[in-house]
Short mmCIF file of C-alpha atoms and ligand atoms in Angstrom, two decimals:
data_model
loop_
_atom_site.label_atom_id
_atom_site.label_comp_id
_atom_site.label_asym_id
_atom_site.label_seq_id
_atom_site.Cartn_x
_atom_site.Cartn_y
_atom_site.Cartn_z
CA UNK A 1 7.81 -17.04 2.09
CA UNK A 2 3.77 -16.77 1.47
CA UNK A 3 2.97 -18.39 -2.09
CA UNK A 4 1.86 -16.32 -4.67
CA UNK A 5 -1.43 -16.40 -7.37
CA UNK A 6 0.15 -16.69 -10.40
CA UNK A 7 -0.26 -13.06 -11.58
CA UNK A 8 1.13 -11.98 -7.81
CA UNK A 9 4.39 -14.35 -9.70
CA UNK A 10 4.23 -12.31 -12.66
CA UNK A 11 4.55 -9.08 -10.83
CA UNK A 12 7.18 -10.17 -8.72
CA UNK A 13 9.18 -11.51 -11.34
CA UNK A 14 8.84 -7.90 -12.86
CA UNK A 15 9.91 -6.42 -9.97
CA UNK A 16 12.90 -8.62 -9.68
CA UNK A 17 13.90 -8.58 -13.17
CA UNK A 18 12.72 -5.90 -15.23
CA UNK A 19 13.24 -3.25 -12.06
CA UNK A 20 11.27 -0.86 -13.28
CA UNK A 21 10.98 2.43 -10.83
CA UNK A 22 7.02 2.62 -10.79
CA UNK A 23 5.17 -0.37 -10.55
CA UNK A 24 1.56 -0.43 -10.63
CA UNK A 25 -1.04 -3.18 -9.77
CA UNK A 26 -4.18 -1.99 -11.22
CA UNK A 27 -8.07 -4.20 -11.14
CA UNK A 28 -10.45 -5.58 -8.90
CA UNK A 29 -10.74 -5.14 -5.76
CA UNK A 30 -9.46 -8.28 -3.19
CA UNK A 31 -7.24 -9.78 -6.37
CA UNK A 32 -4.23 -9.58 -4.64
CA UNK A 33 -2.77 -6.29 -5.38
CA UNK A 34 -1.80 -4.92 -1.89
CA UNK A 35 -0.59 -8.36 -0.67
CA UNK A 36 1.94 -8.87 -3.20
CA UNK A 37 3.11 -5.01 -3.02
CA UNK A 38 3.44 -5.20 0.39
CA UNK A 39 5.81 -7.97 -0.07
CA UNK A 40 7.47 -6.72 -2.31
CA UNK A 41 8.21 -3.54 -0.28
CA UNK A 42 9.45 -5.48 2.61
CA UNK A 43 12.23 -7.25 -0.10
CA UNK A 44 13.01 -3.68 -0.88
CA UNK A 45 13.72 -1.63 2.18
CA UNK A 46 15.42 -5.32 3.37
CA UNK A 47 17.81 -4.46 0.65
CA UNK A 48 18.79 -1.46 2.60
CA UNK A 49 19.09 -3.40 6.22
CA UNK A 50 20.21 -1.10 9.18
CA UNK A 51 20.99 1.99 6.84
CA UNK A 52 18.38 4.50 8.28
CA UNK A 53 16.77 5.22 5.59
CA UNK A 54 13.73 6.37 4.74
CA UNK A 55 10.70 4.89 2.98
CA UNK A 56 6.88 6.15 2.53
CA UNK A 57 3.80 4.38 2.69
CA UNK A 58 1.00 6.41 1.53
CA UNK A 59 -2.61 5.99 1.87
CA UNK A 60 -6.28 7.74 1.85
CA UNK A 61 -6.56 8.13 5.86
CA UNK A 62 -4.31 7.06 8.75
CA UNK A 63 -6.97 4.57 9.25
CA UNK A 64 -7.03 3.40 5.65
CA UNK A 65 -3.06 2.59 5.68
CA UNK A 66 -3.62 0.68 9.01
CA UNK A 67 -6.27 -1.49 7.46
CA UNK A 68 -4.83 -2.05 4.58
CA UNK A 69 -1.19 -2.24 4.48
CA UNK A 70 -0.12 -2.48 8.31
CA UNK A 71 -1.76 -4.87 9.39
CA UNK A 72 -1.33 -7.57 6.52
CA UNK A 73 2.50 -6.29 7.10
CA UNK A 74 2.60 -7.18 10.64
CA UNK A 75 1.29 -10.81 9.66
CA UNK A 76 4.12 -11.22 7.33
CA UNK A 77 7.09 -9.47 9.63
CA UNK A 78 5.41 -11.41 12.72
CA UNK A 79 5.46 -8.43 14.81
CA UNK A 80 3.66 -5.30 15.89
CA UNK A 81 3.96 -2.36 13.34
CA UNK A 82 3.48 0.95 16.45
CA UNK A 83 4.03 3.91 14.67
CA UNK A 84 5.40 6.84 16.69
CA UNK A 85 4.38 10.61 17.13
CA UNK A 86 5.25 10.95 13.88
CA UNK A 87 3.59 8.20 12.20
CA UNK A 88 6.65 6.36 11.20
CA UNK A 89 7.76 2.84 12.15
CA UNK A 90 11.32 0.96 12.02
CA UNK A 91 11.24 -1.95 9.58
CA UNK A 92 14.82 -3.57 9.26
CA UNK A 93 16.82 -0.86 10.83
CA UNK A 94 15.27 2.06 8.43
CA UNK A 95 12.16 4.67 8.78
CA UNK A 96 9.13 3.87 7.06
CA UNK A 97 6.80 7.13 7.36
CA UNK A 98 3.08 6.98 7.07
CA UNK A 99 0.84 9.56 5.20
CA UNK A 100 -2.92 10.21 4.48
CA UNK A 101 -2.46 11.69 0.76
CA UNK A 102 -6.11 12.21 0.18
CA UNK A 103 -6.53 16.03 0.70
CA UNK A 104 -5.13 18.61 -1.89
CA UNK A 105 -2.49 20.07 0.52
CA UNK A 106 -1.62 16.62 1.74
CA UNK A 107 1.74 16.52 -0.80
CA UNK A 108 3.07 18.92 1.73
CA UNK A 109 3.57 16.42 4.29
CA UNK A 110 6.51 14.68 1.94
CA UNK A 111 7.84 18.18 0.94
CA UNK A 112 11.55 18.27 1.57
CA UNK A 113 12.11 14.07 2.26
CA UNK A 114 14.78 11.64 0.28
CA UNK A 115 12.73 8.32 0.13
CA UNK A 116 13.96 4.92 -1.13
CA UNK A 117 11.25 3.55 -1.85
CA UNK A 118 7.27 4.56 -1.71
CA UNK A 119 3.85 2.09 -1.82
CA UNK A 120 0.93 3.77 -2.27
CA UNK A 121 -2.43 2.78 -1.63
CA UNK A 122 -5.82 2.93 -3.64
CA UNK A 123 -3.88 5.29 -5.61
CA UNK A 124 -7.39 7.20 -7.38
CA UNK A 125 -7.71 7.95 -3.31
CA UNK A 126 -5.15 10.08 -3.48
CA UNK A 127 -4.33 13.83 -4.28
CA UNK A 128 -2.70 13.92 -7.87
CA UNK A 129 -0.13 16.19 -6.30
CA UNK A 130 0.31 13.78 -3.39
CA UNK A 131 1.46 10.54 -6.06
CA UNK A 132 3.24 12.89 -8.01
CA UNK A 133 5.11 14.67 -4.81
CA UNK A 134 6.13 11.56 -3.55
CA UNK A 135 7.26 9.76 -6.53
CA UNK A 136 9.46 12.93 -7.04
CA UNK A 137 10.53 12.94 -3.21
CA UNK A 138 11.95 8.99 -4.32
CA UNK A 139 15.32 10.41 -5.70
CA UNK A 140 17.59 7.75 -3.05
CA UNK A 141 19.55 5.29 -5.82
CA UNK A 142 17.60 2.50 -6.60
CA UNK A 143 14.29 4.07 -5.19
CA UNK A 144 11.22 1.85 -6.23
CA UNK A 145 7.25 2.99 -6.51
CA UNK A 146 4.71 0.96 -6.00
CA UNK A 147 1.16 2.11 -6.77
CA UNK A 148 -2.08 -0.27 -6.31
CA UNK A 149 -5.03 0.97 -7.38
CA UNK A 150 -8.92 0.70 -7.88
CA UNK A 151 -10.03 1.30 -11.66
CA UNK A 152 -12.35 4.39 -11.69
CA UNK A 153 -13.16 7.05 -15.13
CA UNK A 154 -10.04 6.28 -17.71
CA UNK A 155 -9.70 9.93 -17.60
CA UNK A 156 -8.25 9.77 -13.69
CA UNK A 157 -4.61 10.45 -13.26
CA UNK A 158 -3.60 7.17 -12.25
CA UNK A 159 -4.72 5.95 -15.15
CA UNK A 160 -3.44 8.07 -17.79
CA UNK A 161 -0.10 9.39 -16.33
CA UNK A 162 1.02 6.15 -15.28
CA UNK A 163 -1.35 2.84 -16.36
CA UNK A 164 -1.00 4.80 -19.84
CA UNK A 165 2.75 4.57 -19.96
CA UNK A 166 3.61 1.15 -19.22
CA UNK A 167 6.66 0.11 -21.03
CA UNK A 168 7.75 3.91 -20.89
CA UNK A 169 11.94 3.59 -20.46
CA UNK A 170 13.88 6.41 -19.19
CA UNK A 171 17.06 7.85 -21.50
CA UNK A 172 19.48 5.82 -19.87
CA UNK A 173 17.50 2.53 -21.18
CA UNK A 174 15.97 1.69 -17.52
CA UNK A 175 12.38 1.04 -17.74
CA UNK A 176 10.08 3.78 -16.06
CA UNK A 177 7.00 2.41 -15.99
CA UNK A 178 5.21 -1.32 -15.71
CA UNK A 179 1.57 -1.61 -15.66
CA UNK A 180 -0.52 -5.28 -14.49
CA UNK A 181 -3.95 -5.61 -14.47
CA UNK A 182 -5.45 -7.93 -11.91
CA UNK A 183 -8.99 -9.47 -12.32
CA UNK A 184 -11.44 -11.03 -9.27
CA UNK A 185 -10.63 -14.45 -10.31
CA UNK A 186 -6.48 -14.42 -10.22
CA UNK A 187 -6.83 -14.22 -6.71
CA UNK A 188 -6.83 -18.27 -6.28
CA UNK A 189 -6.62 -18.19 -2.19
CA UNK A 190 -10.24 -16.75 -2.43
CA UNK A 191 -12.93 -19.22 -1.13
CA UNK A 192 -14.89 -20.12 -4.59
CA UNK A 193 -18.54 -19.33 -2.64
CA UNK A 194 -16.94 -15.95 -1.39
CA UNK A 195 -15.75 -15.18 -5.51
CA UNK A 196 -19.32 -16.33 -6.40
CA UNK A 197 -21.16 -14.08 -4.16
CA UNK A 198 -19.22 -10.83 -4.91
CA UNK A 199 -19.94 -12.06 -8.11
CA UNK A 200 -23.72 -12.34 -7.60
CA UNK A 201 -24.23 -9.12 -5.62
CA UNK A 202 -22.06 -6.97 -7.64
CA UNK A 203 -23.88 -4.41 -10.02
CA UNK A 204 -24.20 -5.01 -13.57
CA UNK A 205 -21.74 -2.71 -16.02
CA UNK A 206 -19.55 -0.50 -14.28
CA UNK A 207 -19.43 -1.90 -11.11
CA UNK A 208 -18.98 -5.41 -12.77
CA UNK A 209 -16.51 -4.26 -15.24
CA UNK A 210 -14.43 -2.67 -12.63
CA UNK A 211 -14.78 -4.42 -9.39
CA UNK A 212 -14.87 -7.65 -11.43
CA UNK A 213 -12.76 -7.39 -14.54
CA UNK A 214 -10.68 -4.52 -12.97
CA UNK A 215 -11.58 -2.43 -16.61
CA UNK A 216 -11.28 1.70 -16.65
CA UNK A 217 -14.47 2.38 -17.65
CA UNK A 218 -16.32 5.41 -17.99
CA UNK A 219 -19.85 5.39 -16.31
CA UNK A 220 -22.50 4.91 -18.96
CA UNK A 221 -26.01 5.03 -19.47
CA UNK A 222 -29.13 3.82 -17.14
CA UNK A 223 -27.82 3.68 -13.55
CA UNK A 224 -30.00 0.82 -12.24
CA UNK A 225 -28.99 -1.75 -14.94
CA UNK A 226 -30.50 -4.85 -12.84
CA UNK A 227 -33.91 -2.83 -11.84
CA UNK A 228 -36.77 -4.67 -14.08
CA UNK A 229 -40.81 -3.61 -13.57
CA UNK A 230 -41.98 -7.37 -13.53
CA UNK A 231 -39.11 -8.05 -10.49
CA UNK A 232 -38.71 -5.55 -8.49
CA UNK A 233 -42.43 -3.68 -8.35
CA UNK A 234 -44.96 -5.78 -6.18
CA UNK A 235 -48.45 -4.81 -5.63
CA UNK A 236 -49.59 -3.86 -1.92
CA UNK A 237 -51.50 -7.18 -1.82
CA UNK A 238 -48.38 -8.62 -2.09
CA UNK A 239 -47.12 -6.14 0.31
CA UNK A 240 -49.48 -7.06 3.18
CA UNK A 241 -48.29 -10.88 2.79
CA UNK A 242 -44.91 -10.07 4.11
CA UNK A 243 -45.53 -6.84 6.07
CA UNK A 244 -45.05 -8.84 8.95
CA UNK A 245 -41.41 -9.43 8.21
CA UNK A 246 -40.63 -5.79 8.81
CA UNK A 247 -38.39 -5.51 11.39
CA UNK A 248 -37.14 -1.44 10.93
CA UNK A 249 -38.59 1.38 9.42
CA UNK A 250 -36.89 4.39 8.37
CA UNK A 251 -37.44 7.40 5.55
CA UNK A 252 -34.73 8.85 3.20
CA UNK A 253 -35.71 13.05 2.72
CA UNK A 254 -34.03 14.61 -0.09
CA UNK A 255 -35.02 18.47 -0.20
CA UNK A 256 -36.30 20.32 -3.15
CA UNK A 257 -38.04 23.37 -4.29
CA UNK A 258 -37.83 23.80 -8.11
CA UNK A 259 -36.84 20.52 -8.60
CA UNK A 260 -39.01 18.00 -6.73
CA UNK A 261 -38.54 17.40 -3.21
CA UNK A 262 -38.68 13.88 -2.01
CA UNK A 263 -39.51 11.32 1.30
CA UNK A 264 -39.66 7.83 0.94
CA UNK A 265 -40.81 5.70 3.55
CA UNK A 266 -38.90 2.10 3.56
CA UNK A 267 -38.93 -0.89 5.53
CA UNK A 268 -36.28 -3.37 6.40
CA UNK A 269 -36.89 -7.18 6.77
CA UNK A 270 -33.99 -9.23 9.50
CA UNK A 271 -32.39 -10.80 6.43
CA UNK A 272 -31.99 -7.14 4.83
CA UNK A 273 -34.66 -6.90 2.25
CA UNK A 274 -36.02 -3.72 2.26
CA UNK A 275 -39.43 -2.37 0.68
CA UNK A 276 -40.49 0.89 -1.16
CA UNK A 277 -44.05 2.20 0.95
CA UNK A 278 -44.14 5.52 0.70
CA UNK A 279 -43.15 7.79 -2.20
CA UNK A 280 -43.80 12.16 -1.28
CA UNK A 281 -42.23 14.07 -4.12
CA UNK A 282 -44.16 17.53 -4.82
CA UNK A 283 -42.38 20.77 -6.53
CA UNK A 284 -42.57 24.15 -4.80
CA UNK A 285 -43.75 23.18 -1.42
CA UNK A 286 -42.22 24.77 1.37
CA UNK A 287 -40.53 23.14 4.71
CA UNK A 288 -44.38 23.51 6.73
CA UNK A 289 -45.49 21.07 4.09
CA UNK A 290 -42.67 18.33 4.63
CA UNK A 291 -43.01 18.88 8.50
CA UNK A 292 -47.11 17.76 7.79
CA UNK A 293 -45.35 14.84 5.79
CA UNK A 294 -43.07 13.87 8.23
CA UNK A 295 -45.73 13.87 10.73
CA UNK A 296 -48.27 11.70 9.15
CA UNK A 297 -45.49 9.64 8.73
CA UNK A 298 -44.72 9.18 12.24
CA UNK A 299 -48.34 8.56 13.08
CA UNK A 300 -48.45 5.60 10.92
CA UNK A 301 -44.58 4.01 11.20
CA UNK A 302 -43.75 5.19 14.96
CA UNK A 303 -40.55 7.74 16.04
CA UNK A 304 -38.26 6.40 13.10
CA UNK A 305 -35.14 7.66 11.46
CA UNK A 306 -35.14 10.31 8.43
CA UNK A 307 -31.97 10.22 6.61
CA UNK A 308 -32.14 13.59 5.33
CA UNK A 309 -30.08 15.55 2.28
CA UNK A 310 -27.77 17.39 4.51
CA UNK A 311 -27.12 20.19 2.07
CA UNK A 312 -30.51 22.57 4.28
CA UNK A 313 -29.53 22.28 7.47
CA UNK A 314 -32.64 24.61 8.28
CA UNK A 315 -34.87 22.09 6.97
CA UNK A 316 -33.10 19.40 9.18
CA UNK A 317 -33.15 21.44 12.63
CA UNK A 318 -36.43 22.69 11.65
CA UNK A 319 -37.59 18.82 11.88
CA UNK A 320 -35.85 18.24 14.99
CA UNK A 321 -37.75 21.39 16.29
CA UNK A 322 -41.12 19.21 15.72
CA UNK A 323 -39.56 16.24 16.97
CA UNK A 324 -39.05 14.49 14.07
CA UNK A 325 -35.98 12.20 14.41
CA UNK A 326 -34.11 13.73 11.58
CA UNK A 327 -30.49 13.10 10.68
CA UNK A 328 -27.58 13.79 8.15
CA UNK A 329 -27.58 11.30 5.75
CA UNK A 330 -24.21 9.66 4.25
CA UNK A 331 -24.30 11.38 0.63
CA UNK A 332 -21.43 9.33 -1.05
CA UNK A 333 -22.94 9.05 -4.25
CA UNK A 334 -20.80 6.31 -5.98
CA UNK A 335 -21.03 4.32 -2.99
CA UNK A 336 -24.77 4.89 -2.16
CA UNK A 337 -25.82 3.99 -5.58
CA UNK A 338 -23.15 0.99 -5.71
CA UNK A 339 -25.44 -0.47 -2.43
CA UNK A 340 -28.91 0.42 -3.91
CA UNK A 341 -27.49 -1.35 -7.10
CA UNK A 342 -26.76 -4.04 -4.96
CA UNK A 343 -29.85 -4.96 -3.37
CA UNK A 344 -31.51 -4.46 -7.17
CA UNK A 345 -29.26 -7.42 -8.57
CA UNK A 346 -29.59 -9.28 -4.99
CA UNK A 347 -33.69 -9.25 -5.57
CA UNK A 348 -33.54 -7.61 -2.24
CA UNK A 349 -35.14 -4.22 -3.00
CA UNK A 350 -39.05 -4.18 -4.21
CA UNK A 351 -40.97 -1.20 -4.88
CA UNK A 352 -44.80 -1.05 -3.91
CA UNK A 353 -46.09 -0.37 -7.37
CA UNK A 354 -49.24 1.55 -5.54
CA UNK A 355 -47.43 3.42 -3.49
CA UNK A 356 -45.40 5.55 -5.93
CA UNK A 357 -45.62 7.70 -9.12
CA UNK A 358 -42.36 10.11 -9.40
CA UNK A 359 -40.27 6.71 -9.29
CA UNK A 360 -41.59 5.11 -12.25
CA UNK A 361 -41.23 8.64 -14.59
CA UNK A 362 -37.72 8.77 -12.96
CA UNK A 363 -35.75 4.88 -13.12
CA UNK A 364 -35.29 4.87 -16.87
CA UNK A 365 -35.01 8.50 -16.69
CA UNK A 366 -31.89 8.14 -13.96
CA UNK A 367 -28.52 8.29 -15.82
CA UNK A 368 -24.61 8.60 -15.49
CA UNK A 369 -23.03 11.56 -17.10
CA UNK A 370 -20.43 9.87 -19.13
CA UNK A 371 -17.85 13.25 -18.01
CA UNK A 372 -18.30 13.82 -14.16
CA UNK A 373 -18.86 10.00 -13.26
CA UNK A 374 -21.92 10.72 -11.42
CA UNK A 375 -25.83 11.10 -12.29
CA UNK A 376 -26.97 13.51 -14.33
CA UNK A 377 -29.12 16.15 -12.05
CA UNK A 378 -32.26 15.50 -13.03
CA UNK A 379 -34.79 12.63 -13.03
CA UNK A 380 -33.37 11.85 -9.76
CA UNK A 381 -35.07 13.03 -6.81
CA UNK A 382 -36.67 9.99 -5.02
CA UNK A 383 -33.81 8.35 -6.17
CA UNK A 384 -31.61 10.10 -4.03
CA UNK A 385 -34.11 10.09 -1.14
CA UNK A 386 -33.58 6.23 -1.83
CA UNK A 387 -30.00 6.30 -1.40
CA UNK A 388 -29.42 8.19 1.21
CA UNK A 389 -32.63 6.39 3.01
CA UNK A 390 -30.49 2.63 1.71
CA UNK A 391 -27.16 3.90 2.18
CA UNK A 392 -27.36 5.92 5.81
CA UNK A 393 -29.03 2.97 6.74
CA UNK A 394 -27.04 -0.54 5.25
CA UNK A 395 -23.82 0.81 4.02
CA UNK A 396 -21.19 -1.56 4.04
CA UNK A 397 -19.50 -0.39 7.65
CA UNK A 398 -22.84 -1.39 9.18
CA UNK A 399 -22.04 -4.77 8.11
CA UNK A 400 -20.59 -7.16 10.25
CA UNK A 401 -17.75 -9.47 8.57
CA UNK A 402 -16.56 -5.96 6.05
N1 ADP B 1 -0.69 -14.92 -2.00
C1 ADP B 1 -1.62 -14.83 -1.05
N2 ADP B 1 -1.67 -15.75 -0.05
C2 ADP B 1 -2.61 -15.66 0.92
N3 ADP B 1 -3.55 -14.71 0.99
C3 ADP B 1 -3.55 -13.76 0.03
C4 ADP B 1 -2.60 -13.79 -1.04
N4 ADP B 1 -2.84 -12.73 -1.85
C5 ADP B 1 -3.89 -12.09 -1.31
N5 ADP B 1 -4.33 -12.70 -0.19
C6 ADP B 1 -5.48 -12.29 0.65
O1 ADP B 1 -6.58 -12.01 -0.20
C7 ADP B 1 -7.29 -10.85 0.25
C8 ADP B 1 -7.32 -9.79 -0.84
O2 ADP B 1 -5.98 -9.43 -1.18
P1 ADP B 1 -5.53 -7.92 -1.33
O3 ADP B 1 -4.09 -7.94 -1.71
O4 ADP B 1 -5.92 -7.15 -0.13
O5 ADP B 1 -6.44 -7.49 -2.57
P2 ADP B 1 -6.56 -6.07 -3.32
O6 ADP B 1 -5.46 -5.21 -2.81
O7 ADP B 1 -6.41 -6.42 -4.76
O8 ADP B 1 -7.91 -5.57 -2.99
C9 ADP B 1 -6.56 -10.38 1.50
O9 ADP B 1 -7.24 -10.92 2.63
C10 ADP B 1 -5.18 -10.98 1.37
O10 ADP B 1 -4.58 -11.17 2.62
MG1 MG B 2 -5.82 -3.40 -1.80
#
């Protein structure tokens, strides 16, 4: 049997004790909540050896489930986890059945099943219906739910129809629900310069509060809490020191009429630092006008990528028309701003002071609306030519060794 973190202890010992029939590991991300769960669900279906019964794992994406439950599970079992045409797998002589629950007609896929037992995973990735379909498709005697989860806004779901009821008991006296809350550091099996480096390149606020400290918070205030004037602008003297460096230029082209439009040229060092150049932001210009843009721009940096807002795909073919090398950027906005944040606390993301104006009126200016979770629309037009220029360009898939 693996050894457990402490807190992994405490949420077996739940599990094995207090049986409650949803059990939730809420908090950080890489504390330890899948790996224990996992375990834990391999205890339970063992419970039911060779009676063909069946089980559900439940995940964002096919691809999601086989990242991160199968194949920890096949390092623990010792043996290849093939799911058949029907994305199920035998585990000790019962059916364990796979499904992506991100999508809002995704609960239909458990419609009409008896489960046993259900783990779901990164439950704010899934459909509200899908959790709440499956926990009701877990009607088998002694059926257990397991639910790990990222924190996101204390108003998701997750948070307030579950996380919110630990301790709940059902009539008969058998408690419902039991909540933990895992933090970075109760993962102990975590190299201590990995911890500190998450730790150093993880936003400030939100992101630290809930990657970190595995908090529900709601998204407050400034948006680029580590971006200071006297760190990150340099002048274009100091620029032209480390120009040299440059190893890949690209542009991030967010598309505007009434509000501002936006291009930003940026440049990428081999140890991924990456410089502000060029700042274009101009209201009520049409498409001819970025196309003049876009060309200058070529003369000066060479044929490089635009990451462009894909929400005008005119705008985008009409580049590709004049041979600009235009293409869709990735628009996750969390995410996107999560990696410009990054690079901000990292020291890895200056701004040529001379080369912008729109930028400076904006970065104070650039806020999270406390309801939706995301930036409030305005004040943030070159910053969203930054992300999806950043983001398109470094996001974490790009990176080798994540
Ligand atoms: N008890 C343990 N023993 C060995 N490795 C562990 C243990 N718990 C977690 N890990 C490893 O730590 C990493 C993060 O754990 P994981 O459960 O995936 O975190 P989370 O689900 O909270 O993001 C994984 O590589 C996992 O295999
Ligand atoms: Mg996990």
């Amino acid at each position: 049997m693996a050894e457990l973190t402490p807190k992994q202890k405490e949420v077996m010992d739940s599990f094995i004790n207090e049986k409650p029939k949803i059990l939730v590991a809420s908090g950080a991300k890489r504390a330890g909540k899948t790996f224990v769960f996992i375990l834990l669900f391999l205890m339970h279906i063992a419970k039911y050896e060779g009676q063909g019964l069946s089980f559900i794992i439940g995940g964002a994406t096919q691809a999601s489930i086989r990242r991160n439950i199968l194949d920890d599970m096949e390092a623990i079992l010792g043996k290849e986890l093939k799911l058949n045409k029907s994305n199920a797998v035998t585990i000790f002589g019962n059916k364990v059945y796979c499904f992506d629950g991100a999508q809002s007609d995704s609960w239909k896929k458990a419609r009409g099943f008896t489960a046993a037992g259900a783990l779901l995973n990164e439950g704010t990735a899934l459909h509200d219906m899908f959790v709440k379909e499956v926990i009701s498709r877990c009607s088998y005697k002694g059926a257990r739910i397991l639910i790990d989860t990222n924190p996101e806004n204390p108003a998701h779901s997750v948070k307030k129809d579950y996380i919110d009821n630990d301790g709940q008991t059902l009539a008969n006296g058998r408690l419902n629900i039991k909540a933990f809350n895992f933090i970075l550091f109760d993962n102990i099996f975590l190299d201590s310069e990995y911890v500190e480096s998450i730790v150093a390149s993880t936003p400030s606020g939100m992101f630290t509060d809930r990657d970190i400290h595995g908090l529900w918070v709601s998204a407050e205030g400034v948006i680029y809490k580590d971006f200071k004037k006297d760190v990150h602008y340099i002048s274009q003297e100091q620029f032209e020191n480390v120009r040299h460096k440059i190893v890949k230029w690209f542009a991030g082209v967010d598309w505007g009429y009434e509000h501002f439009g936006s291009i930003v040229v940026l440049g990428k060092t081999s140890d991924g630092t990456i410089y502000l150049v060029e700042e274009h932001a101009a209201q009520h210009e049409e498409i001819d006008y970025w196309v003049d843009i876009a060309k200058g721009i070529k003369s000066r940096y060479g044929n490089i990528l635009f990451y462009c807002d894909s929400a005008r795909p005119e705008h985008v073919r009409r580049f590709r028309r004049e041979k600009i090398k235009a293409l869709n950027a990735d628009k996750k906005v969390v995410a996107g701003i999560e990696e410009v944040g990054r690079l901000y606390k990292l020291k890895k993301f200056f701004i040529v002071r001379d080369a912008i104006k729109r930028f400076d009126d904006e970065i104070y200016m650039y806020v999270w609306n406390e309801k939706t979770g995301e930036p409030v629309k305005l004040w943030d037009d070159v910053q969203d030519a930054i992300r999806y220029g950043i983001y398109t360009e470094t996001r974490p898939q790009n990176r080798k060794g994540e």
